[in-house]
Amino acid sequence: MWYVDEERLEHIAIGAGILGTGGGGNPYYGKLHVRRLLREGARIPVVSLDEVPDDALVVSVGGMGAPTVGIERIHRGDEPLVALRALEEHLGRRATHLIPGEIGGANSTRPMAISAMTGLPVIDADGMGRAFPELQMDTFAIYGVSSTPAALADIYHNVVLFPRLADALTLERYARAVTVQMGGAAGYAFPAMSGAEAKRTAVPMTLSLAEAAGAAVRRARREHADPVAAVLRVTGGQVVFRGKVIDVQRRLVAGFARGVVELDGLGDDRGSRMRIDFQNENLIARRDGDVVVVVPDLICLVDAETAEPVTTEVVRYGLRVAVLGIPAPALLKTPQALAVVGPAAFGYPEIEYRPLPGIYGGDRLVGERDGTEPSWPRSG
Amino acid sequence: MWYVDEERLEHIAIGAGILGTGGGGNPYYGKLHVRRLLREGARIPVVSLDEVPDDALVVSVGGMGAPTVGIERIHRGDEPLVALRALEEHLGRRATHLIPGEIGGANSTRPMAISAMTGLPVIDADGMGRAFPELQMDTFAIYGVSSTPAALADIYHNVVLFPRLADALTLERYARAVTVQMGGAAGYAFPAMSGAEAKRTAVPMTLSLAEAAGAAVRRARREHADPVAAVLRVTGGQVVFRGKVIDVQRRLVAGFARGVVELDGLGDDRGSRMRIDFQNENLIARRDGDVVVVVPDLICLVDAETAEPVTTEVVRYGLRVAVLGIPAPALLKTPQALAVVGPAAFGYPEIEYRPLPGIYGGDRLVGERDGTEPSWPRSG
């Protein structure tokens, strides 16, 4: 067990921004919220998956809504807590552990805020190992954890409960429609699962990975080393392009920010172009028309000098960026997972998923800790 | 207590169609469903409000969605039952009585179907005494019954529960958004209220009124008398125009059928025009530009010969109709009610509500039964 302190919080926010792959919402406001709670004396314990009893009641909490709304609208911050309490009341049982639904972006910090309010430990794992635009795209749903019962709450503490729905995709549709009515942003609590289910389905060590990535970036900045290289060492990624943003097309479609970023090469990449398609998160990177990185592998834009993450909502003409390709966690690369988070699921049936070489940083941390070679571990 | 039989069911369907004031959905499919259940041996007891114990648990059940969808989409018919069971589970208590949310249109028959499936009695009363497009427009909400907890279910038995929302308008927005995702139609169960609350807030005797109106129409048709005159005698209404439909404008806006019907006068009304604005239900009737009937008073189009109701979804060029103006129930005419169901609430702040003379048929039935003069009874 370890505790989140202010320094680790800073690191996690940087790392979560990078793992957000352009989306997932900005962790900045969540970070400020958690920092305030820490300064007020809150303690936020983090436990690893192995420390969770099989009969624990693990609940994922966070926020739902388009990132563009997240920027414009200040939340109260206790919406996920209201959702959690409604879910507990429905279950007739209290949660024992919290888990992030996605480590990428704003949902990395929200479980910490709810931990500070409730005293519940946060599990060092999540349901994506990155960020994705839709809720059925988490490993909990992919590997058979029921998405319902589920609860949503808005800033006025209005609560909507989904006791039982056919599947995660139905929850995505119904919850998304309610979220739009809630002003575009809602706090959520779902799924509720046993400790055994969490151990079988969650992507392990991802809070640690975010923390390590953020710490490496800050150390490199402080020591005038290369922050981008530092990210690569921790995450297992590579730089697939360096260039300047020359065009951004962005539109809000059915609550999602969809669009395209075009880059003109710099340095070794001079004379080449890169085009990145996104839907909240970056999905496909093409170099001079050739596909080089494909979802679920992570495509992360970071500032070329500082490695500060550049999200799809703030990317703009003239920014000089490095495009990172980071191998996806093993749990996202099974046939079961690729059916839900592979290129076809995002509307690119013509693109084949060819995994980037290397090992996702979180999987590598598991291997380092338990002495095993990282492999494609558990499946549902 | 009385029982719904096939003949009374026929009458209720006709009467409910007229009281639907152009909207509320067609009672036809619901009637077929209830008739099948009756033929299979079901018994459907109807009790008056006075027979309901104060500590009863009364739940309103029915269907939500645009009438246009209702025509195109065949329901399973047990959606409101699934919603009811989810609501009961949430409350930890079983319902003792059912009550229609609106007597006008399809929601007149749905509680009878659920009664047939559960054995629960239906109360001879409803929340509107007619039909309205939005759920906060019922007398339960107007006179302070909490709209939540509330439940929705779709044909796949997906359930959405609203444990607590700020008000009925919020439920209307959230439930409408979910209903659209449910394919445009859902079964609902809400509000849940005590017997005392039902007695204080429901519009009394409206199943009896629909039954009496339908019976009078059928008797007149059989005896070659005037079915339109028969409707007037029972409901307390008057004919405000006779004419031919010369234009219909209709569009589906945010789940509602909005539009205008234009009539050219016949008989005594030759040379005059009538224009009727509707939003699912008929709202404002103007004769040569002068407002003659205003919501919440009922504006009902019926076939000039047969008194068959003509709904806004089937009204078309060439139909010869009588336009009936029926005084609204007393409970819809208080200042509290007019704030929610008066002309301003429908976007006509410039139109003053001047009540039609006469007494709503349901209120008159109460007076006939208990020997009192009908008056503006209880308020919230």
mmCIF file with all atom_site columns, C-alpha atoms in Angstrom, chain B residues 116-262:
data_model
loop_
_atom_site.group_PDB
_atom_site.id
_atom_site.type_symbol
_atom_site.label_atom_id
_atom_site.label_alt_id
_atom_site.label_comp_id
_atom_site.label_asym_id
_atom_site.label_entity_id
_atom_site.label_seq_id
_atom_site.pdbx_PDB_ins_code
_atom_site.Cartn_x
_atom_site.Cartn_y
_atom_site.Cartn_z
_atom_site.occupancy
_atom_site.B_iso_or_equiv
_atom_site.pdbx_formal_charge
_atom_site.auth_seq_id
_atom_site.auth_comp_id
_atom_site.auth_asym_id
_atom_site.auth_atom_id
_atom_site.pdbx_PDB_model_num
ATOM 1   C CA . ALA B 1 116 ? -55.010 -8.311 -15.735 1.00 0.00 ? 116 ALA B CA 1
ATOM 2   C CA . MET B 1 117 ? -51.424 -9.515 -15.295 1.00 0.00 ? 117 MET B CA 1
ATOM 3   C CA . THR B 1 118 ? -51.137 -8.720 -11.584 1.00 0.00 ? 118 THR B CA 1
ATOM 4   C CA . GLY B 1 119 ? -54.664 -8.855 -10.164 1.00 0.00 ? 119 GLY B CA 1
ATOM 5   C CA . LEU B 1 120 ? -54.279 -5.311 -8.810  1.00 0.00 ? 120 LEU B CA 1
ATOM 6   C CA . PRO B 1 121 ? -57.394 -3.107 -8.997  1.00 0.00 ? 121 PRO B CA 1
ATOM 7   C CA . VAL B 1 122 ? -57.442 -0.019 -11.228 1.00 0.00 ? 122 VAL B CA 1
ATOM 8   C CA . ILE B 1 123 ? -58.661 3.217  -9.650  1.00 0.00 ? 123 ILE B CA 1
ATOM 9   C CA . ASP B 1 124 ? -61.517 5.049  -11.421 1.00 0.00 ? 124 ASP B CA 1
ATOM 10  C CA . ALA B 1 125 ? -59.542 8.296  -11.723 1.00 0.00 ? 125 ALA B CA 1
ATOM 11  C CA . ASP B 1 126 ? -56.423 9.606  -13.469 1.00 0.00 ? 126 ASP B CA 1
ATOM 12  C CA . GLY B 1 127 ? -53.832 12.368 -13.408 1.00 0.00 ? 127 GLY B CA 1
ATOM 13  C CA . MET B 1 128 ? -55.141 14.531 -16.248 1.00 0.00 ? 128 MET B CA 1
ATOM 14  C CA . GLY B 1 129 ? -58.817 13.973 -17.030 1.00 0.00 ? 129 GLY B CA 1
ATOM 15  C CA . ARG B 1 130 ? -57.657 14.193 -20.652 1.00 0.00 ? 130 ARG B CA 1
ATOM 16  C CA . ALA B 1 131 ? -54.203 13.823 -22.299 1.00 0.00 ? 131 ALA B CA 1
ATOM 17  C CA . PHE B 1 132 ? -51.164 16.093 -22.125 1.00 0.00 ? 132 PHE B CA 1
ATOM 18  C CA . PRO B 1 133 ? -47.796 15.818 -23.862 1.00 0.00 ? 133 PRO B CA 1
ATOM 19  C CA . GLU B 1 134 ? -45.501 15.981 -20.847 1.00 0.00 ? 134 GLU B CA 1
ATOM 20  C CA . LEU B 1 135 ? -45.449 14.082 -17.614 1.00 0.00 ? 135 LEU B CA 1
ATOM 21  C CA . GLN B 1 136 ? -45.042 17.030 -15.238 1.00 0.00 ? 136 GLN B CA 1
ATOM 22  C CA . MET B 1 137 ? -48.495 18.058 -16.468 1.00 0.00 ? 137 MET B CA 1
ATOM 23  C CA . ASP B 1 138 ? -50.379 15.605 -14.289 1.00 0.00 ? 138 ASP B CA 1
ATOM 24  C CA . THR B 1 139 ? -52.317 16.581 -11.194 1.00 0.00 ? 139 THR B CA 1
ATOM 25  C CA . PHE B 1 140 ? -50.147 14.277 -9.081  1.00 0.00 ? 140 PHE B CA 1
ATOM 26  C CA . ALA B 1 141 ? -47.101 16.472 -9.792  1.00 0.00 ? 141 ALA B CA 1
ATOM 27  C CA . ILE B 1 142 ? -49.092 19.720 -9.808  1.00 0.00 ? 142 ILE B CA 1
ATOM 28  C CA . TYR B 1 143 ? -50.430 19.051 -6.300  1.00 0.00 ? 143 TYR B CA 1
ATOM 29  C CA . GLY B 1 144 ? -47.129 17.978 -4.817  1.00 0.00 ? 144 GLY B CA 1
ATOM 30  C CA . VAL B 1 145 ? -46.783 14.201 -5.182  1.00 0.00 ? 145 VAL B CA 1
ATOM 31  C CA . SER B 1 146 ? -43.088 13.418 -5.733  1.00 0.00 ? 146 SER B CA 1
ATOM 32  C CA . SER B 1 147 ? -42.497 12.124 -9.258  1.00 0.00 ? 147 SER B CA 1
ATOM 33  C CA . THR B 1 148 ? -39.608 9.965  -8.082  1.00 0.00 ? 148 THR B CA 1
ATOM 34  C CA . PRO B 1 149 ? -38.750 7.198  -7.522  1.00 0.00 ? 149 PRO B CA 1
ATOM 35  C CA . ALA B 1 150 ? -39.749 6.375  -11.091 1.00 0.00 ? 150 ALA B CA 1
ATOM 36  C CA . ALA B 1 151 ? -38.956 3.502  -13.439 1.00 0.00 ? 151 ALA B CA 1
ATOM 37  C CA . LEU B 1 152 ? -38.848 2.981  -17.214 1.00 0.00 ? 152 LEU B CA 1
ATOM 38  C CA . ALA B 1 153 ? -38.536 -0.301 -19.105 1.00 0.00 ? 153 ALA B CA 1
ATOM 39  C CA . ASP B 1 154 ? -38.130 -1.106 -22.788 1.00 0.00 ? 154 ASP B CA 1
ATOM 40  C CA . ILE B 1 155 ? -39.241 -4.073 -24.901 1.00 0.00 ? 155 ILE B CA 1
ATOM 41  C CA . TYR B 1 156 ? -36.005 -5.908 -24.058 1.00 0.00 ? 156 TYR B CA 1
ATOM 42  C CA . HIS B 1 157 ? -36.781 -5.429 -20.353 1.00 0.00 ? 157 HIS B CA 1
ATOM 43  C CA . ASN B 1 158 ? -33.933 -2.990 -19.912 1.00 0.00 ? 158 ASN B CA 1
ATOM 44  C CA . VAL B 1 159 ? -34.779 -0.930 -16.831 1.00 0.00 ? 159 VAL B CA 1
ATOM 45  C CA . VAL B 1 160 ? -33.863 2.636  -15.892 1.00 0.00 ? 160 VAL B CA 1
ATOM 46  C CA . LEU B 1 161 ? -34.655 3.861  -12.389 1.00 0.00 ? 161 LEU B CA 1
ATOM 47  C CA . PHE B 1 162 ? -34.811 7.467  -11.200 1.00 0.00 ? 162 PHE B CA 1
ATOM 48  C CA . PRO B 1 163 ? -34.474 7.228  -7.399  1.00 0.00 ? 163 PRO B CA 1
ATOM 49  C CA . ARG B 1 164 ? -34.623 10.989 -6.775  1.00 0.00 ? 164 ARG B CA 1
ATOM 50  C CA . LEU B 1 165 ? -34.741 13.957 -9.093  1.00 0.00 ? 165 LEU B CA 1
ATOM 51  C CA . ALA B 1 166 ? -35.235 17.634 -8.331  1.00 0.00 ? 166 ALA B CA 1
ATOM 52  C CA . ASP B 1 167 ? -38.729 17.796 -9.845  1.00 0.00 ? 167 ASP B CA 1
ATOM 53  C CA . ALA B 1 168 ? -41.149 16.413 -12.404 1.00 0.00 ? 168 ALA B CA 1
ATOM 54  C CA . LEU B 1 169 ? -39.703 18.585 -15.160 1.00 0.00 ? 169 LEU B CA 1
ATOM 55  C CA . THR B 1 170 ? -36.269 17.033 -14.650 1.00 0.00 ? 170 THR B CA 1
ATOM 56  C CA . LEU B 1 171 ? -37.876 13.588 -14.812 1.00 0.00 ? 171 LEU B CA 1
ATOM 57  C CA . GLU B 1 172 ? -39.639 14.626 -18.017 1.00 0.00 ? 172 GLU B CA 1
ATOM 58  C CA . ARG B 1 173 ? -36.282 15.631 -19.591 1.00 0.00 ? 173 ARG B CA 1
ATOM 59  C CA . TYR B 1 174 ? -34.298 12.617 -18.406 1.00 0.00 ? 174 TYR B CA 1
ATOM 60  C CA . ALA B 1 175 ? -37.054 10.075 -19.035 1.00 0.00 ? 175 ALA B CA 1
ATOM 61  C CA . ARG B 1 176 ? -37.769 11.528 -22.481 1.00 0.00 ? 176 ARG B CA 1
ATOM 62  C CA . ALA B 1 177 ? -34.079 11.226 -23.424 1.00 0.00 ? 177 ALA B CA 1
ATOM 63  C CA . VAL B 1 178 ? -34.028 7.598  -22.270 1.00 0.00 ? 178 VAL B CA 1
ATOM 64  C CA . THR B 1 179 ? -37.302 6.886  -24.098 1.00 0.00 ? 179 THR B CA 1
ATOM 65  C CA . VAL B 1 180 ? -35.777 8.143  -27.354 1.00 0.00 ? 180 VAL B CA 1
ATOM 66  C CA . GLN B 1 181 ? -32.858 5.720  -26.807 1.00 0.00 ? 181 GLN B CA 1
ATOM 67  C CA . MET B 1 182 ? -35.373 2.969  -26.053 1.00 0.00 ? 182 MET B CA 1
ATOM 68  C CA . GLY B 1 183 ? -36.585 3.293  -29.628 1.00 0.00 ? 183 GLY B CA 1
ATOM 69  C CA . GLY B 1 184 ? -39.100 6.052  -28.946 1.00 0.00 ? 184 GLY B CA 1
ATOM 70  C CA . ALA B 1 185 ? -41.382 4.101  -26.607 1.00 0.00 ? 185 ALA B CA 1
ATOM 71  C CA . ALA B 1 186 ? -41.083 2.893  -23.017 1.00 0.00 ? 186 ALA B CA 1
ATOM 72  C CA . GLY B 1 187 ? -43.256 1.475  -20.280 1.00 0.00 ? 187 GLY B CA 1
ATOM 73  C CA . TYR B 1 188 ? -43.295 3.557  -17.120 1.00 0.00 ? 188 TYR B CA 1
ATOM 74  C CA . ALA B 1 189 ? -44.195 3.195  -13.454 1.00 0.00 ? 189 ALA B CA 1
ATOM 75  C CA . PHE B 1 190 ? -44.490 6.483  -11.535 1.00 0.00 ? 190 PHE B CA 1
ATOM 76  C CA . PRO B 1 191 ? -45.435 8.222  -9.398  1.00 0.00 ? 191 PRO B CA 1
ATOM 77  C CA . ALA B 1 192 ? -45.860 5.945  -6.407  1.00 0.00 ? 192 ALA B CA 1
ATOM 78  C CA . MET B 1 193 ? -48.160 7.559  -3.852  1.00 0.00 ? 193 MET B CA 1
ATOM 79  C CA . SER B 1 194 ? -50.274 6.806  -0.818  1.00 0.00 ? 194 SER B CA 1
ATOM 80  C CA . GLY B 1 195 ? -54.008 6.304  -1.099  1.00 0.00 ? 195 GLY B CA 1
ATOM 81  C CA . ALA B 1 196 ? -54.433 9.622  0.719   1.00 0.00 ? 196 ALA B CA 1
ATOM 82  C CA . GLU B 1 197 ? -52.297 11.390 -1.886  1.00 0.00 ? 197 GLU B CA 1
ATOM 83  C CA . ALA B 1 198 ? -54.258 9.800  -4.727  1.00 0.00 ? 198 ALA B CA 1
ATOM 84  C CA . LYS B 1 199 ? -57.549 10.954 -3.192  1.00 0.00 ? 199 LYS B CA 1
ATOM 85  C CA . ARG B 1 200 ? -56.221 14.490 -2.790  1.00 0.00 ? 200 ARG B CA 1
ATOM 86  C CA . THR B 1 201 ? -54.722 14.847 -6.279  1.00 0.00 ? 201 THR B CA 1
ATOM 87  C CA . ALA B 1 202 ? -56.358 12.537 -8.851  1.00 0.00 ? 202 ALA B CA 1
ATOM 88  C CA . VAL B 1 203 ? -59.110 13.604 -11.252 1.00 0.00 ? 203 VAL B CA 1
ATOM 89  C CA . PRO B 1 204 ? -62.044 11.424 -10.133 1.00 0.00 ? 204 PRO B CA 1
ATOM 90  C CA . MET B 1 205 ? -64.430 9.188  -12.094 1.00 0.00 ? 205 MET B CA 1
ATOM 91  C CA . THR B 1 206 ? -62.627 9.408  -15.404 1.00 0.00 ? 206 THR B CA 1
ATOM 92  C CA . LEU B 1 207 ? -62.749 5.702  -16.306 1.00 0.00 ? 207 LEU B CA 1
ATOM 93  C CA . SER B 1 208 ? -66.505 5.914  -15.680 1.00 0.00 ? 208 SER B CA 1
ATOM 94  C CA . LEU B 1 209 ? -66.667 9.042  -17.827 1.00 0.00 ? 209 LEU B CA 1
ATOM 95  C CA . ALA B 1 210 ? -64.819 7.406  -20.725 1.00 0.00 ? 210 ALA B CA 1
ATOM 96  C CA . GLU B 1 211 ? -67.042 4.353  -20.394 1.00 0.00 ? 211 GLU B CA 1
ATOM 97  C CA . ALA B 1 212 ? -70.212 6.468  -20.347 1.00 0.00 ? 212 ALA B CA 1
ATOM 98  C CA . ALA B 1 213 ? -69.107 8.533  -23.345 1.00 0.00 ? 213 ALA B CA 1
ATOM 99  C CA . GLY B 1 214 ? -68.268 5.438  -25.380 1.00 0.00 ? 214 GLY B CA 1
ATOM 100 C CA . ALA B 1 215 ? -71.529 3.739  -24.389 1.00 0.00 ? 215 ALA B CA 1
ATOM 101 C CA . ALA B 1 216 ? -73.565 6.810  -25.385 1.00 0.00 ? 216 ALA B CA 1
ATOM 102 C CA . VAL B 1 217 ? -71.818 6.987  -28.759 1.00 0.00 ? 217 VAL B CA 1
ATOM 103 C CA . ARG B 1 218 ? -72.438 3.324  -29.503 1.00 0.00 ? 218 ARG B CA 1
ATOM 104 C CA . ARG B 1 219 ? -76.098 3.525  -28.406 1.00 0.00 ? 219 ARG B CA 1
ATOM 105 C CA . ALA B 1 220 ? -76.681 6.564  -30.617 1.00 0.00 ? 220 ALA B CA 1
ATOM 106 C CA . ARG B 1 221 ? -75.049 4.838  -33.596 1.00 0.00 ? 221 ARG B CA 1
ATOM 107 C CA . ARG B 1 222 ? -77.185 1.752  -33.020 1.00 0.00 ? 222 ARG B CA 1
ATOM 108 C CA . GLU B 1 223 ? -80.366 3.780  -32.647 1.00 0.00 ? 223 GLU B CA 1
ATOM 109 C CA . HIS B 1 224 ? -79.570 6.074  -35.598 1.00 0.00 ? 224 HIS B CA 1
ATOM 110 C CA . ALA B 1 225 ? -79.472 9.044  -33.218 1.00 0.00 ? 225 ALA B CA 1
ATOM 111 C CA . ASP B 1 226 ? -76.751 11.709 -33.217 1.00 0.00 ? 226 ASP B CA 1
ATOM 112 C CA . PRO B 1 227 ? -73.534 10.301 -31.685 1.00 0.00 ? 227 PRO B CA 1
ATOM 113 C CA . VAL B 1 228 ? -71.984 13.772 -31.419 1.00 0.00 ? 228 VAL B CA 1
ATOM 114 C CA . ALA B 1 229 ? -74.914 15.017 -29.328 1.00 0.00 ? 229 ALA B CA 1
ATOM 115 C CA . ALA B 1 230 ? -74.535 11.918 -27.165 1.00 0.00 ? 230 ALA B CA 1
ATOM 116 C CA . VAL B 1 231 ? -70.907 12.808 -26.405 1.00 0.00 ? 231 VAL B CA 1
ATOM 117 C CA . LEU B 1 232 ? -71.924 16.335 -25.421 1.00 0.00 ? 232 LEU B CA 1
ATOM 118 C CA . ARG B 1 233 ? -74.568 15.125 -22.975 1.00 0.00 ? 233 ARG B CA 1
ATOM 119 C CA . VAL B 1 234 ? -72.078 12.906 -21.144 1.00 0.00 ? 234 VAL B CA 1
ATOM 120 C CA . THR B 1 235 ? -68.997 15.120 -21.167 1.00 0.00 ? 235 THR B CA 1
ATOM 121 C CA . GLY B 1 236 ? -70.615 18.524 -20.629 1.00 0.00 ? 236 GLY B CA 1
ATOM 122 C CA . GLY B 1 237 ? -69.177 19.838 -23.887 1.00 0.00 ? 237 GLY B CA 1
ATOM 123 C CA . GLN B 1 238 ? -70.462 21.808 -26.849 1.00 0.00 ? 238 GLN B CA 1
ATOM 124 C CA . VAL B 1 239 ? -69.824 21.813 -30.598 1.00 0.00 ? 239 VAL B CA 1
ATOM 125 C CA . VAL B 1 240 ? -67.728 24.898 -31.372 1.00 0.00 ? 240 VAL B CA 1
ATOM 126 C CA . PHE B 1 241 ? -67.330 24.277 -35.122 1.00 0.00 ? 241 PHE B CA 1
ATOM 127 C CA . ARG B 1 242 ? -68.310 21.944 -37.919 1.00 0.00 ? 242 ARG B CA 1
ATOM 128 C CA . GLY B 1 243 ? -66.173 21.811 -41.014 1.00 0.00 ? 243 GLY B CA 1
ATOM 129 C CA . LYS B 1 244 ? -63.897 20.074 -43.466 1.00 0.00 ? 244 LYS B CA 1
ATOM 130 C CA . VAL B 1 245 ? -60.166 19.675 -42.992 1.00 0.00 ? 245 VAL B CA 1
ATOM 131 C CA . ILE B 1 246 ? -58.432 21.768 -45.652 1.00 0.00 ? 246 ILE B CA 1
ATOM 132 C CA . ASP B 1 247 ? -54.836 21.759 -44.403 1.00 0.00 ? 247 ASP B CA 1
ATOM 133 C CA . VAL B 1 248 ? -52.632 19.878 -41.920 1.00 0.00 ? 248 VAL B CA 1
ATOM 134 C CA . GLN B 1 249 ? -49.070 20.820 -41.046 1.00 0.00 ? 249 GLN B CA 1
ATOM 135 C CA . ARG B 1 250 ? -47.306 18.320 -38.889 1.00 0.00 ? 250 ARG B CA 1
ATOM 136 C CA . ARG B 1 251 ? -43.669 17.800 -37.867 1.00 0.00 ? 251 ARG B CA 1
ATOM 137 C CA . LEU B 1 252 ? -41.888 15.673 -35.284 1.00 0.00 ? 252 LEU B CA 1
ATOM 138 C CA . VAL B 1 253 ? -39.894 18.006 -33.009 1.00 0.00 ? 253 VAL B CA 1
ATOM 139 C CA . ALA B 1 254 ? -37.848 16.520 -30.145 1.00 0.00 ? 254 ALA B CA 1
ATOM 140 C CA . GLY B 1 255 ? -40.200 13.550 -29.857 1.00 0.00 ? 255 GLY B CA 1
ATOM 141 C CA . PHE B 1 256 ? -43.393 15.588 -30.113 1.00 0.00 ? 256 PHE B CA 1
ATOM 142 C CA . ALA B 1 257 ? -45.831 15.861 -33.020 1.00 0.00 ? 257 ALA B CA 1
ATOM 143 C CA . ARG B 1 258 ? -46.411 19.600 -33.446 1.00 0.00 ? 258 ARG B CA 1
ATOM 144 C CA . GLY B 1 259 ? -48.590 21.239 -36.022 1.00 0.00 ? 259 GLY B CA 1
ATOM 145 C CA . VAL B 1 260 ? -51.690 23.040 -37.163 1.00 0.00 ? 260 VAL B CA 1
ATOM 146 C CA . VAL B 1 261 ? -55.042 21.864 -38.577 1.00 0.00 ? 261 VAL B CA 1
ATOM 147 C CA . GLU B 1 262 ? -57.151 24.234 -40.711 1.00 0.00 ? 262 GLU B CA 1
#
